[in-house]
Amino acid sequence: MTRESKSSAIDVFLEETRVFGPPEAFRQVANVRDENVYARARANPEAFWAEFASELEWVKKWDRVLEWNPPNAKWFVNGQINVSSNCVDRWAKTEARNRAAIIWEGEQGEERTLTYWDLYREVNRFASVLKKLGVCKGDRVAIYLPMIPEAAVAMLACARIGAIHSVVFGGFSAESLKSRIEDAQAKLLITADGGYRRGEVIPLKHDADYAVAHTPSIEHVIVVKRIGMPQRMKKGRDLWWHDLMREADARVEPEPMDSEDPLFILYTSGTTGKPKGIVHSTGGYLTGVYATTKWVFDLKPGDVYWCTADVGWITGHSYVVYGPLANGATILMYEGAPDWPERDRFWRLIEKYGVTIFYTAPTAIRAFMKWGIEWPKRCNLSSLRLLGSVGEPINPEAWMWYHTHIGGGKCPIVDTWWQTETGMILITPLPGLTKTKPGSVTKPFPGIEACLLNERGEQVERGGGYLAITKPWPAMLRGIYGDPERFQIQYWSMWKNIYFPGDGAKLDGDGDFWMLGRVDDVLNVAGHRIGTMEVESALVDHAMVAESAVVSRPHEIKGEALVAFVTLKEGNKSSESLARQLKDHVTQKIGAIARPDDIIFSVELPKTRSGKIMRRLLKDIAQGKVLGDTTTLADPEVVSRLKQQYEGKGE
Ligand code: WT7
């Protein structure tokens, strides 16, 4: 069902008609039940955001809500606030002090629970450690830790004294750590002797030593003892966390920060290009993540909330640490892999801790689909009441699988669209209000203005186009660290004063958004521009397929031909006849135009360390090119194997 819009930025083919309204029992007690929130926010967005900001504790109230000099925004101008006192002191001072803030489980099965009071104590003490080592307001601190409570403590302690943290995912290499420390000119590094992943030790300190040997800006390295292996500690430079904490002061006054002071830098490389240091602010950022956590995840005091993201990603910053703690929530934090020691580890954790809200990524959901339903089936998942998805478009069949086998058919799913740059969720259902559709991110959060445009900036009312965010929002990035020019070119040069996220999307007749994938990945066949998502979802719709990535290669007649890389659910065998079946399936679902020319079966697809499919590399393979940069891949072996396989195909 092609619908040619005058823009034709991206054509759309796939139609999904299933609709799931909020379950009545959920709706009745939801944090947001009133449809009018959308109209109210639209009528006066500044008043809308100010209302959320007023629910936080400010040292000094702002003079003006917003100052907008595109592309530079200031939110809560001249306000003063401290993020750690809002996330910690605020609850430690009340009857919530004994509530669990962080329930942690290590991969080996160790358990730790920190109440809000415990967290208060730890954050204060570590803030005093930082101060004694000469870390001042505005200094950059690099954090390279596994998923252990110390990661949250370190972030909050930085926020307390006004130091800017730069968390580097523990799975990144020494080289990546080095370049990030260099770019931010970090003064101090916090790491651990190691972390566990699938039973193996990740030698963080060893990698940190390599990085720090090349980064003279680092004065000290603080090392958390996680593994207990002997370490080479460089005298005068390396210090043990536990030694320092013994001498720490019990209380450090939270630094009154200007609303616009930077809270952190987080490097993002996305699926292409050199990492950019995305800078986030203090007052606007906290307001944005506080508001969205409260409304999107419908948080209540009794909830056990689990977001599976690592603190090394923006999801870990906004929806493991800052958003949930600003709401006084109880969060579950798990150190390790979902398939360790067995493929039911996540479901065991949900059962064990009575998790009520579960937020994960499509890449994980597709892995669970591949492994089969016997794993979740073994566990009691009835405590769950809300599910979330983030990171990539979720294929309708993966959505249905999540809804049925994890949510037991009774949990709303919030498919949340946002980016490292946006800081907070921008397009999402509100679980007590929105009619959800498998694969749709539905509507912009109240107060957010988004639409689809073509290259000329003309609006696409229905069909495919480029996603555009037309008004500033509180948690928006304040820039790329040290590179204002790249900030302008990357995000603000497509149209005038409008933010360009780089994603394609479509709008259906109800005004609901459907993400189609990155604009760079769009396929071009016989003059039609097709989002990767649609062809991939048609493939995943087949009962034997768990995951797929579609790219194009040049074709003499059509311009481009489609190459589909396909991962089967376990227990299914690849064959010539299955390949033909899959091509037919796509033809039947969306039309001959999108029929893949080649199907390549693969046990794994190349992914970034945060789990996004790297279509750029698959494209190199399909086009017979020398492989591009593979340094950000989770498992570089996967592409070289695929390359051999594709070239051996001898077509
Ligand atoms: C890109 C941002 C946002 C935190 C995790 C990723 C894709 C993200 C969705 C979604 C479709 C999504 C977009 C976006 N993306 N969420 N719900 N549906 N696509 O942060 O690494 O900065 O990536 O992830 O392409 O631009 P990130």
XYZ file of C-alpha atoms and ligand atoms in Angstrom:
678
model
C 0.000 0.000 0.000
C 2.186 2.762 -1.318
C 1.195 6.273 -0.601
C 3.062 8.843 -2.576
C 3.291 12.093 -0.679
C 4.415 15.165 -2.565
C 7.625 15.177 -0.537
C 8.529 11.562 -1.188
C 11.346 11.909 1.359
C 10.673 8.289 2.307
C 7.956 6.045 0.925
C 5.971 3.801 3.227
C 4.728 0.309 2.612
C 4.026 -1.623 5.747
C 0.695 -1.400 7.504
C 0.042 -2.576 11.028
C -3.497 -2.482 12.343
C -3.411 -4.058 15.795
C -4.287 -1.616 18.596
C -3.958 -2.098 22.359
C -5.606 0.397 24.669
C -4.417 0.797 28.264
C -5.850 -1.981 30.461
C -8.656 -0.520 32.583
C -7.036 -1.535 35.883
C -3.853 0.253 34.847
C -5.616 3.353 33.596
C -7.601 3.878 36.781
C -4.541 4.419 38.969
C -2.104 5.793 36.381
C -0.099 8.936 37.162
C -1.583 10.584 34.064
C -5.203 9.886 33.190
C -6.257 13.192 31.747
C -6.073 13.536 27.964
C -5.991 17.326 28.448
C -2.321 17.249 29.421
C -1.456 17.455 25.724
C -3.576 20.530 25.034
C -2.503 22.211 28.240
C 1.195 21.686 27.483
C 0.785 22.883 23.914
C -1.014 26.046 24.993
C 1.803 27.021 27.348
C 4.827 24.743 27.211
C 6.917 26.962 29.490
C 4.301 26.851 32.245
C 4.015 23.099 31.724
C 7.764 22.512 32.245
C 7.917 25.030 35.089
C 5.320 22.992 36.944
C 7.600 19.938 36.877
C 10.618 22.067 37.785
C 8.684 23.353 40.813
C 8.390 19.794 42.090
C 12.188 19.758 42.476
C 14.138 21.532 45.220
C 15.881 24.679 44.028
C 18.485 26.647 45.950
C 17.291 29.724 44.106
C 14.274 29.967 41.842
C 14.722 30.867 38.163
C 13.889 34.305 36.711
C 12.723 33.099 33.307
C 11.792 29.600 32.139
C 13.381 29.752 28.686
C 15.774 31.879 26.688
C 15.932 30.609 23.106
C 18.625 31.855 20.761
C 18.720 29.004 18.261
C 20.499 26.674 18.479
C 21.288 27.718 22.046
C 18.690 27.337 24.771
C 18.823 28.299 28.420
C 16.268 26.738 30.716
C 15.298 28.039 34.148
C 17.539 31.047 33.699
C 19.459 32.127 36.822
C 17.962 29.291 38.827
C 20.291 27.389 41.156
C 19.955 23.718 41.952
C 21.994 20.663 42.913
C 21.216 17.355 41.248
C 22.606 15.085 43.983
C 20.597 16.795 46.699
C 17.431 16.261 44.607
C 18.237 12.602 43.969
C 19.500 11.709 47.424
C 19.154 14.204 50.317
C 15.583 14.884 49.394
C 14.572 11.282 50.191
C 17.155 10.640 52.910
C 15.599 13.499 54.892
C 12.084 12.037 54.867
C 10.321 8.842 55.876
C 11.620 7.419 52.607
C 15.119 7.211 54.130
C 14.842 3.466 54.708
C 13.404 2.782 51.254
C 15.716 0.834 48.953
C 17.263 3.186 46.416
C 19.452 0.598 44.680
C 19.000 -3.154 44.804
C 22.062 -4.619 43.173
C 22.911 -8.099 42.031
C 26.328 -9.080 40.738
C 26.759 -11.600 37.961
C 28.069 -14.117 40.479
C 24.874 -13.755 42.479
C 26.062 -11.380 45.228
C 23.388 -9.030 46.554
C 23.584 -5.523 47.967
C 20.853 -3.080 48.868
C 21.442 0.614 49.477
C 18.652 2.526 51.139
C 18.309 6.219 50.410
C 20.107 6.834 53.675
C 22.965 4.504 52.665
C 23.189 6.265 49.333
C 23.248 9.642 51.077
C 26.126 8.486 53.268
C 28.138 7.047 50.377
C 27.618 10.009 48.059
C 28.653 12.495 50.737
C 31.729 10.528 51.648
C 32.826 10.067 48.080
C 32.197 13.748 47.375
C 34.583 14.520 50.222
C 37.159 12.143 48.718
C 36.972 13.989 45.412
C 37.333 17.345 47.113
C 40.346 16.228 49.116
C 42.014 15.152 45.877
C 41.561 18.669 44.578
C 38.614 18.109 42.247
C 36.765 21.416 41.875
C 33.576 22.660 40.302
C 33.849 22.440 36.512
C 36.667 19.831 36.516
C 36.062 16.734 34.386
C 36.072 13.297 35.983
C 36.147 10.130 33.865
C 34.260 7.086 35.182
C 35.116 3.638 33.774
C 33.284 1.141 35.971
C 31.195 -2.012 35.743
C 27.495 -1.924 36.704
C 28.064 -1.670 40.442
C 26.490 0.790 42.898
C 29.779 2.723 43.030
C 29.068 3.896 39.476
C 25.918 5.726 40.636
C 27.682 6.941 43.787
C 30.546 8.361 41.715
C 28.185 10.163 39.325
C 26.141 11.644 42.162
C 29.261 12.664 44.080
C 30.521 14.556 41.022
C 27.130 16.230 40.705
C 27.296 17.154 44.388
C 30.513 19.134 44.055
C 29.838 20.415 40.538
C 32.440 18.297 38.753
C 31.430 17.224 35.239
C 31.416 13.467 34.804
C 32.202 11.613 31.635
C 31.163 7.998 31.989
C 32.872 5.632 29.569
C 31.152 2.272 29.086
C 33.204 -0.483 30.774
C 33.053 -2.574 27.594
C 34.955 0.056 25.610
C 38.621 -0.479 24.859
C 41.623 1.263 26.395
C 41.955 3.237 23.172
C 38.375 4.569 23.386
C 38.883 5.470 27.029
C 42.077 7.297 26.153
C 40.509 9.411 23.406
C 37.560 10.337 25.622
C 39.808 11.331 28.539
C 41.902 13.368 26.139
C 39.002 15.182 24.550
C 37.503 16.158 27.918
C 40.906 16.748 29.555
C 39.711 14.797 32.590
C 41.632 15.316 35.809
C 40.679 12.132 37.610
C 39.681 8.622 36.593
C 37.489 6.273 38.621
C 37.747 2.610 37.690
C 37.701 -0.871 39.222
C 40.126 -3.782 39.375
C 37.695 -5.536 37.049
C 34.110 -6.496 36.316
C 32.342 -9.720 35.422
C 30.797 -10.550 32.067
C 29.667 -14.097 31.252
C 31.820 -15.401 34.062
C 34.952 -13.773 32.719
C 36.840 -10.886 34.243
C 37.035 -7.637 32.279
C 40.407 -6.153 33.277
C 39.316 -2.529 33.629
C 42.308 -1.323 35.606
C 44.676 -2.937 33.146
C 43.024 -1.063 30.260
C 42.853 2.112 32.319
C 46.629 1.897 32.901
C 47.203 1.887 29.166
C 44.893 4.866 28.656
C 46.327 6.890 31.513
C 49.898 6.317 30.336
C 48.947 8.522 27.370
C 46.756 11.103 29.104
C 48.801 13.528 31.209
C 45.681 15.427 32.314
C 44.867 12.590 34.764
C 46.307 13.277 38.214
C 44.786 10.376 40.131
C 43.140 7.035 39.479
C 40.683 5.762 42.089
C 40.214 1.993 41.989
C 37.185 0.124 43.334
C 37.955 -3.391 44.533
C 35.363 -5.498 42.737
C 37.248 -8.656 41.782
C 39.979 -8.844 44.406
C 42.804 -9.610 42.012
C 46.239 -8.168 42.831
C 46.818 -4.906 40.973
C 49.831 -2.848 40.133
C 49.099 0.456 41.856
C 51.257 3.330 40.676
C 52.554 5.214 43.687
C 51.199 8.725 44.086
C 48.736 8.245 41.219
C 46.591 5.177 42.007
C 44.462 5.006 45.136
C 42.001 2.416 46.438
C 38.394 3.585 46.818
C 38.025 1.807 50.172
C 41.187 3.374 51.619
C 40.028 6.848 50.667
C 36.515 6.262 51.983
C 37.899 5.350 55.411
C 39.192 8.871 55.845
C 36.268 10.632 54.229
C 34.047 13.268 55.829
C 30.443 12.356 56.533
C 28.957 15.431 54.924
C 29.740 17.699 52.012
C 27.489 20.662 51.281
C 25.954 20.324 47.822
C 27.359 22.981 45.500
C 24.658 25.423 44.354
C 24.887 25.012 40.580
C 23.577 27.374 37.977
C 20.744 25.737 36.079
C 22.835 25.946 32.902
C 26.091 24.567 34.377
C 27.047 21.319 32.645
C 26.191 18.155 34.605
C 27.962 15.686 32.354
C 29.543 14.922 29.020
C 28.667 11.659 27.318
C 30.418 10.525 24.173
C 28.303 9.067 21.421
C 29.567 7.615 18.201
C 26.235 6.301 17.040
C 26.643 3.938 14.135
C 28.937 6.313 12.225
C 31.720 8.781 12.758
C 34.068 10.102 15.413
C 32.652 10.232 18.959
C 31.016 13.494 19.945
C 31.069 14.729 23.538
C 27.422 15.534 24.136
C 27.066 18.133 26.891
C 24.044 18.117 29.209
C 22.923 20.798 31.617
C 21.796 20.726 35.227
C 18.326 22.259 35.829
C 16.719 21.585 32.457
C 18.142 18.075 32.249
C 16.920 17.105 35.693
C 13.482 18.573 35.029
C 13.192 16.653 31.757
C 14.241 13.275 33.112
C 12.229 13.737 36.306
C 9.047 14.523 34.347
C 9.378 11.755 31.791
C 10.278 9.118 34.383
C 7.222 10.028 36.415
C 4.775 10.006 33.523
C 6.172 7.467 31.070
C 7.057 4.821 33.667
C 4.159 5.696 35.943
C 6.471 5.328 38.942
C 4.927 4.760 42.373
C 6.675 4.320 45.745
C 6.062 0.552 45.840
C 7.560 -0.151 42.425
C 10.713 -2.091 41.708
C 11.943 -0.477 38.535
C 14.507 -2.141 36.310
C 16.121 -0.496 33.325
C 18.663 -2.944 31.913
C 20.909 -0.287 30.333
C 24.488 0.180 31.457
C 25.346 3.513 33.117
C 27.786 3.994 30.245
C 24.872 4.929 27.953
C 22.476 7.856 28.117
C 19.687 5.458 29.105
C 21.758 4.555 32.158
C 22.234 8.232 33.022
C 18.647 9.370 32.518
C 16.620 6.263 33.386
C 18.806 4.245 35.749
C 20.282 7.052 37.839
C 18.905 10.584 37.551
C 15.238 10.220 36.541
C 14.329 7.359 38.895
C 16.280 8.684 41.902
C 14.808 12.175 41.453
C 11.468 10.382 41.791
C 12.535 8.504 44.943
C 12.202 5.159 43.148
C 13.639 1.756 43.990
C 15.853 0.628 41.148
C 17.267 -2.772 40.366
C 20.798 -2.819 39.001
C 22.330 -5.980 37.546
C 25.988 -6.313 36.689
C 26.111 -9.010 34.062
C 24.808 -10.701 30.937
C 21.243 -11.924 30.301
C 22.453 -15.420 29.428
C 24.652 -16.061 32.429
C 24.753 -18.682 33.821
C 21.663 -19.477 31.750
C 19.330 -17.744 29.349
C 16.728 -17.105 31.993
C 18.799 -14.779 34.167
C 16.628 -11.685 33.520
C 13.421 -13.586 34.241
C 14.906 -15.025 37.418
C 15.803 -11.507 38.540
C 12.272 -10.263 37.828
C 10.794 -13.117 39.822
C 13.280 -12.825 42.679
C 12.928 -9.076 43.251
C 9.300 -8.719 42.184
C 10.184 -6.257 39.434
C 7.134 -4.211 38.401
C 8.549 -2.028 35.603
C 10.974 -3.416 33.041
C 12.733 -1.279 30.405
C 15.014 -2.889 27.828
C 16.122 -2.739 24.185
C 14.815 -4.410 21.001
C 18.180 -6.085 20.476
C 17.663 -7.923 23.782
C 14.052 -8.753 22.962
C 15.072 -10.249 19.620
C 17.747 -12.325 21.371
C 15.067 -13.643 23.758
C 12.884 -14.479 20.754
C 15.772 -16.349 19.195
C 16.362 -18.368 22.379
C 12.707 -19.371 22.681
C 9.873 -18.982 25.172
C 10.870 -21.875 27.392
C 13.210 -19.523 29.288
C 10.695 -16.884 30.453
C 8.092 -19.612 30.860
C 10.038 -21.138 33.741
C 9.656 -17.995 35.864
C 6.802 -16.168 37.492
C 6.661 -12.767 35.827
C 3.294 -11.753 37.279
C 4.768 -8.840 39.283
C 5.329 -6.923 36.022
C 2.860 -4.139 35.274
C 4.649 -2.036 32.643
C 7.186 -2.759 29.892
C 9.406 -0.363 27.971
C 11.568 -0.457 24.854
C 14.317 1.872 23.626
C 17.293 2.069 21.305
C 16.075 0.923 17.903
C 12.763 0.538 16.150
C 10.985 -2.474 17.595
C 9.609 -4.799 14.912
C 5.872 -5.432 15.357
C 6.486 -9.160 15.887
C 9.067 -8.464 18.585
C 6.539 -6.109 20.222
C 3.891 -8.830 20.158
C 6.322 -11.371 21.581
C 7.239 -8.971 24.412
C 3.562 -8.217 25.084
C 2.534 -11.868 25.125
C 5.427 -13.765 26.667
C 6.856 -11.185 29.069
C 3.880 -8.926 29.753
C 1.416 -11.818 29.985
C -0.877 -9.805 27.702
C -1.656 -7.355 30.516
C 1.177 -4.814 30.588
C 1.186 -1.638 28.521
C 4.360 -1.252 26.433
C 6.000 2.150 26.187
C 8.165 2.298 23.064
C 10.223 5.395 23.808
C 12.059 7.325 21.104
C 14.933 9.581 22.091
C 18.702 10.023 21.748
C 21.858 10.711 23.716
C 21.437 14.245 22.420
C 17.830 14.690 23.531
C 18.699 13.594 27.086
C 15.104 12.634 27.781
C 12.338 10.635 26.103
C 10.613 12.751 23.431
C 8.154 10.463 21.642
C 6.336 7.818 23.653
C 3.003 6.493 24.787
C 1.719 7.550 28.212
C 0.798 4.148 29.619
C -2.524 5.114 31.194
C -3.729 7.112 28.207
C -2.328 6.040 24.881
C -3.687 3.426 22.514
C -0.518 1.595 21.521
C 0.209 -0.146 18.224
C 2.972 -2.744 17.780
C 5.919 -0.868 16.301
C 4.685 2.681 16.835
C 6.270 5.183 19.229
C 2.871 6.971 19.087
C 2.971 10.665 20.107
C 5.353 13.345 21.323
C 5.436 13.703 25.114
C 3.312 16.677 26.229
C 5.248 19.899 25.677
C 7.311 18.373 22.836
C 6.652 19.514 19.271
C 7.678 17.039 16.581
C 6.671 16.635 12.945
C 7.868 15.175 9.669
C 9.532 17.367 7.055
C 11.141 16.826 3.677
C 14.496 18.276 2.568
C 12.832 21.543 1.628
C 11.298 21.879 5.067
C 7.740 21.195 3.878
C 5.567 19.346 6.312
C 4.475 15.770 5.605
C 1.053 15.259 7.182
C 0.864 11.581 6.438
C 3.400 9.055 5.144
C 7.192 9.084 5.371
C 9.584 11.934 6.067
C 12.412 13.172 8.250
C 11.711 13.537 11.922
C 12.040 17.135 13.132
C 11.805 18.613 16.624
C 10.518 22.124 16.210
C 10.652 23.572 19.738
C 13.364 23.496 22.406
C 12.955 21.060 25.326
C 14.497 21.184 28.804
C 16.951 18.244 28.566
C 18.215 19.089 25.075
C 21.972 18.904 24.546
C 23.763 22.185 25.150
C 26.438 21.419 22.593
C 29.290 19.167 21.532
C 32.193 19.565 23.940
C 34.718 21.929 22.407
C 33.083 21.921 18.968
C 30.278 24.489 18.510
C 30.645 24.329 14.740
C 29.981 20.606 14.539
C 26.985 21.104 16.851
C 25.499 23.607 14.415
C 26.225 21.559 11.292
C 25.205 18.181 12.658
C 21.849 19.076 14.169
C 20.724 22.532 13.056
C 21.682 22.965 9.420
C 19.018 20.841 7.714
C 16.280 23.407 8.363
C 16.225 26.792 10.058
C 16.034 26.678 13.875
C 14.708 23.120 13.850
C 16.479 20.141 15.398
C 17.295 17.292 12.987
C 17.798 13.981 14.798
C 18.785 12.041 11.660
C 15.913 9.549 11.782
C 13.231 8.750 9.228
C 9.666 8.188 10.389
C 6.132 7.897 9.112
C 2.852 9.311 10.359
C -0.341 7.292 10.170
C -3.920 8.513 9.928
C -4.209 8.847 13.726
C -1.153 11.081 13.887
C 0.966 8.323 15.388
C 4.696 8.176 14.622
C 6.471 5.025 13.371
C 10.266 5.126 13.307
C 11.810 3.878 10.070
C 15.515 3.885 10.964
C 18.451 6.215 10.419
C 18.220 8.425 7.371
C 21.768 7.340 6.356
C 20.523 3.761 6.051
C 17.502 4.472 3.819
C 17.293 2.103 0.830
C 16.759 3.364 -2.675
C 15.131 0.935 -5.093
C 13.798 1.892 -8.507
C 13.281 5.449 -7.390
C 11.598 4.529 -4.122
C 13.122 5.402 -0.804
C 12.393 2.668 1.712
C 13.194 2.713 5.444
C 15.216 -0.330 6.535
C 12.704 -0.942 9.301
C 9.853 -1.888 7.007
C 11.648 -4.607 5.086
C 13.245 -5.911 8.278
C 9.900 -6.058 10.043
C 8.381 -7.954 7.139
C 11.144 -10.530 7.549
C 10.843 -10.708 11.333
C 7.134 -11.262 10.769
C 8.029 -14.723 9.397
C 7.676 -17.372 12.114
C 11.264 -18.622 11.784
C 13.036 -15.251 11.797
C 14.369 -13.593 14.955
C 16.270 -10.644 13.517
C 17.199 -9.046 10.240
C 19.179 -6.187 8.731
C 18.607 -4.976 5.205
C 21.074 -2.983 3.116
C 21.509 -2.279 -0.573
C 24.135 -2.864 -3.255
C 24.300 -1.261 -6.707
C 22.154 -2.905 -9.384
C 22.380 -2.178 -13.137
C 18.624 -1.827 -13.628
C 16.954 -1.001 -10.335
C 19.701 1.306 -9.174
C 19.992 -0.615 -5.944
C 19.244 -4.208 -5.005
C 18.351 -5.328 -1.496
C 20.504 -7.670 0.538
C 18.874 -9.081 3.667
C 20.933 -10.525 6.487
C 18.746 -12.844 8.540
C 19.103 -14.545 11.912
C 16.781 -17.480 12.497
C 15.129 -18.484 15.746
C 16.981 -21.424 17.216
C 15.906 -24.853 15.966
C 15.375 -23.619 12.395
C 17.693 -24.481 9.514
C 18.645 -22.200 6.659
C 18.113 -23.457 3.111
C 17.650 -22.254 -0.444
C 13.962 -22.916 -0.165
C 13.640 -20.937 3.071
C 15.434 -18.049 1.359
C 12.863 -18.162 -1.402
C 10.048 -18.337 1.151
C 11.388 -15.270 2.911
C 11.587 -13.301 -0.330
C 7.997 -14.288 -1.075
C 6.988 -13.287 2.426
C 8.366 -9.773 1.926
C 6.697 -9.535 -1.470
C 3.408 -10.515 0.068
C 3.738 -8.189 3.104
C 4.914 -5.054 1.350
C 5.212 -5.662 -2.388
C 7.622 -6.737 -5.086
C 9.474 -3.441 -4.845
C 10.979 -4.507 -1.522
C 11.699 -8.130 -2.462
C 15.259 -8.867 -1.319
C 17.597 -9.987 -4.086
C 19.870 -11.860 -1.700
C 19.196 -13.479 1.645
C 22.229 -14.143 3.792
C 21.672 -16.314 6.862
C 23.816 -15.402 9.817
C 23.947 -16.576 13.419
C 24.743 -13.020 14.575
C 24.539 -9.533 13.119
C 27.270 -6.942 13.659
C 26.240 -4.599 16.462
C 27.619 -1.652 18.340
C 28.422 -2.245 21.960
C 25.055 -0.754 22.852
C 23.337 -3.328 20.643
C 22.465 -1.345 17.528
C 22.774 -3.116 14.199
C 25.658 -1.659 12.139
C 24.141 -1.560 8.674
C 27.058 0.516 7.401
C 29.359 -2.518 7.683
C 26.821 -4.865 6.157
C 26.603 -2.457 3.272
C 30.385 -2.640 2.809
C 30.076 -6.417 2.690
C 27.168 -6.344 0.252
C 29.037 -3.935 -1.999
C 32.244 -5.950 -1.827
C 34.131 -3.030 -0.307
C 37.009 -3.072 2.104
C 35.489 -3.064 5.576
C 35.157 0.346 7.184
C 35.976 1.162 10.778
C 35.093 -1.794 12.997
C 36.445 -0.442 16.278
C 33.034 0.279 17.813
C 31.723 -3.240 17.186
C 30.827 -5.489 20.085
C 32.295 -8.491 18.261
C 34.454 -7.658 15.195
C 34.628 -11.360 14.310
C 31.007 -11.275 13.205
C 31.666 -9.053 10.177
C 34.732 -10.861 8.960
C 32.829 -14.157 9.099
C 29.925 -12.607 7.209
C 32.241 -11.124 4.612
C 33.775 -14.518 3.898
C 30.349 -16.074 3.754
C 28.996 -13.461 1.343
C 32.019 -13.586 -0.925
C 32.020 -17.389 -0.926
C 28.448 -17.311 -2.128
C 29.801 -16.851 -5.646
C 26.863 -15.143 -7.238
C 19.020 6.632 18.137
C 19.640 7.261 19.351
C 17.807 6.847 23.442
C 18.622 6.039 24.272
C 19.284 4.893 23.617
C 19.898 5.170 22.297
C 17.318 5.081 17.732
C 16.193 5.110 19.971
C 14.226 4.366 19.458
C 12.891 3.896 19.371
C 13.194 3.709 17.062
C 14.977 4.457 18.283
C 17.149 6.276 16.831
C 17.855 7.381 17.587
N 16.202 4.912 18.640
N 15.012 4.782 20.480
N 12.107 3.763 20.442
N 12.420 3.580 18.144
N 14.458 4.121 17.086
O 20.566 6.395 22.280
O 22.644 5.735 21.111
O 21.905 8.144 21.174
O 20.696 6.452 19.784
O 18.509 5.348 18.474
O 17.752 6.032 15.607
O 18.247 8.448 16.768
P 21.529 6.716 21.101
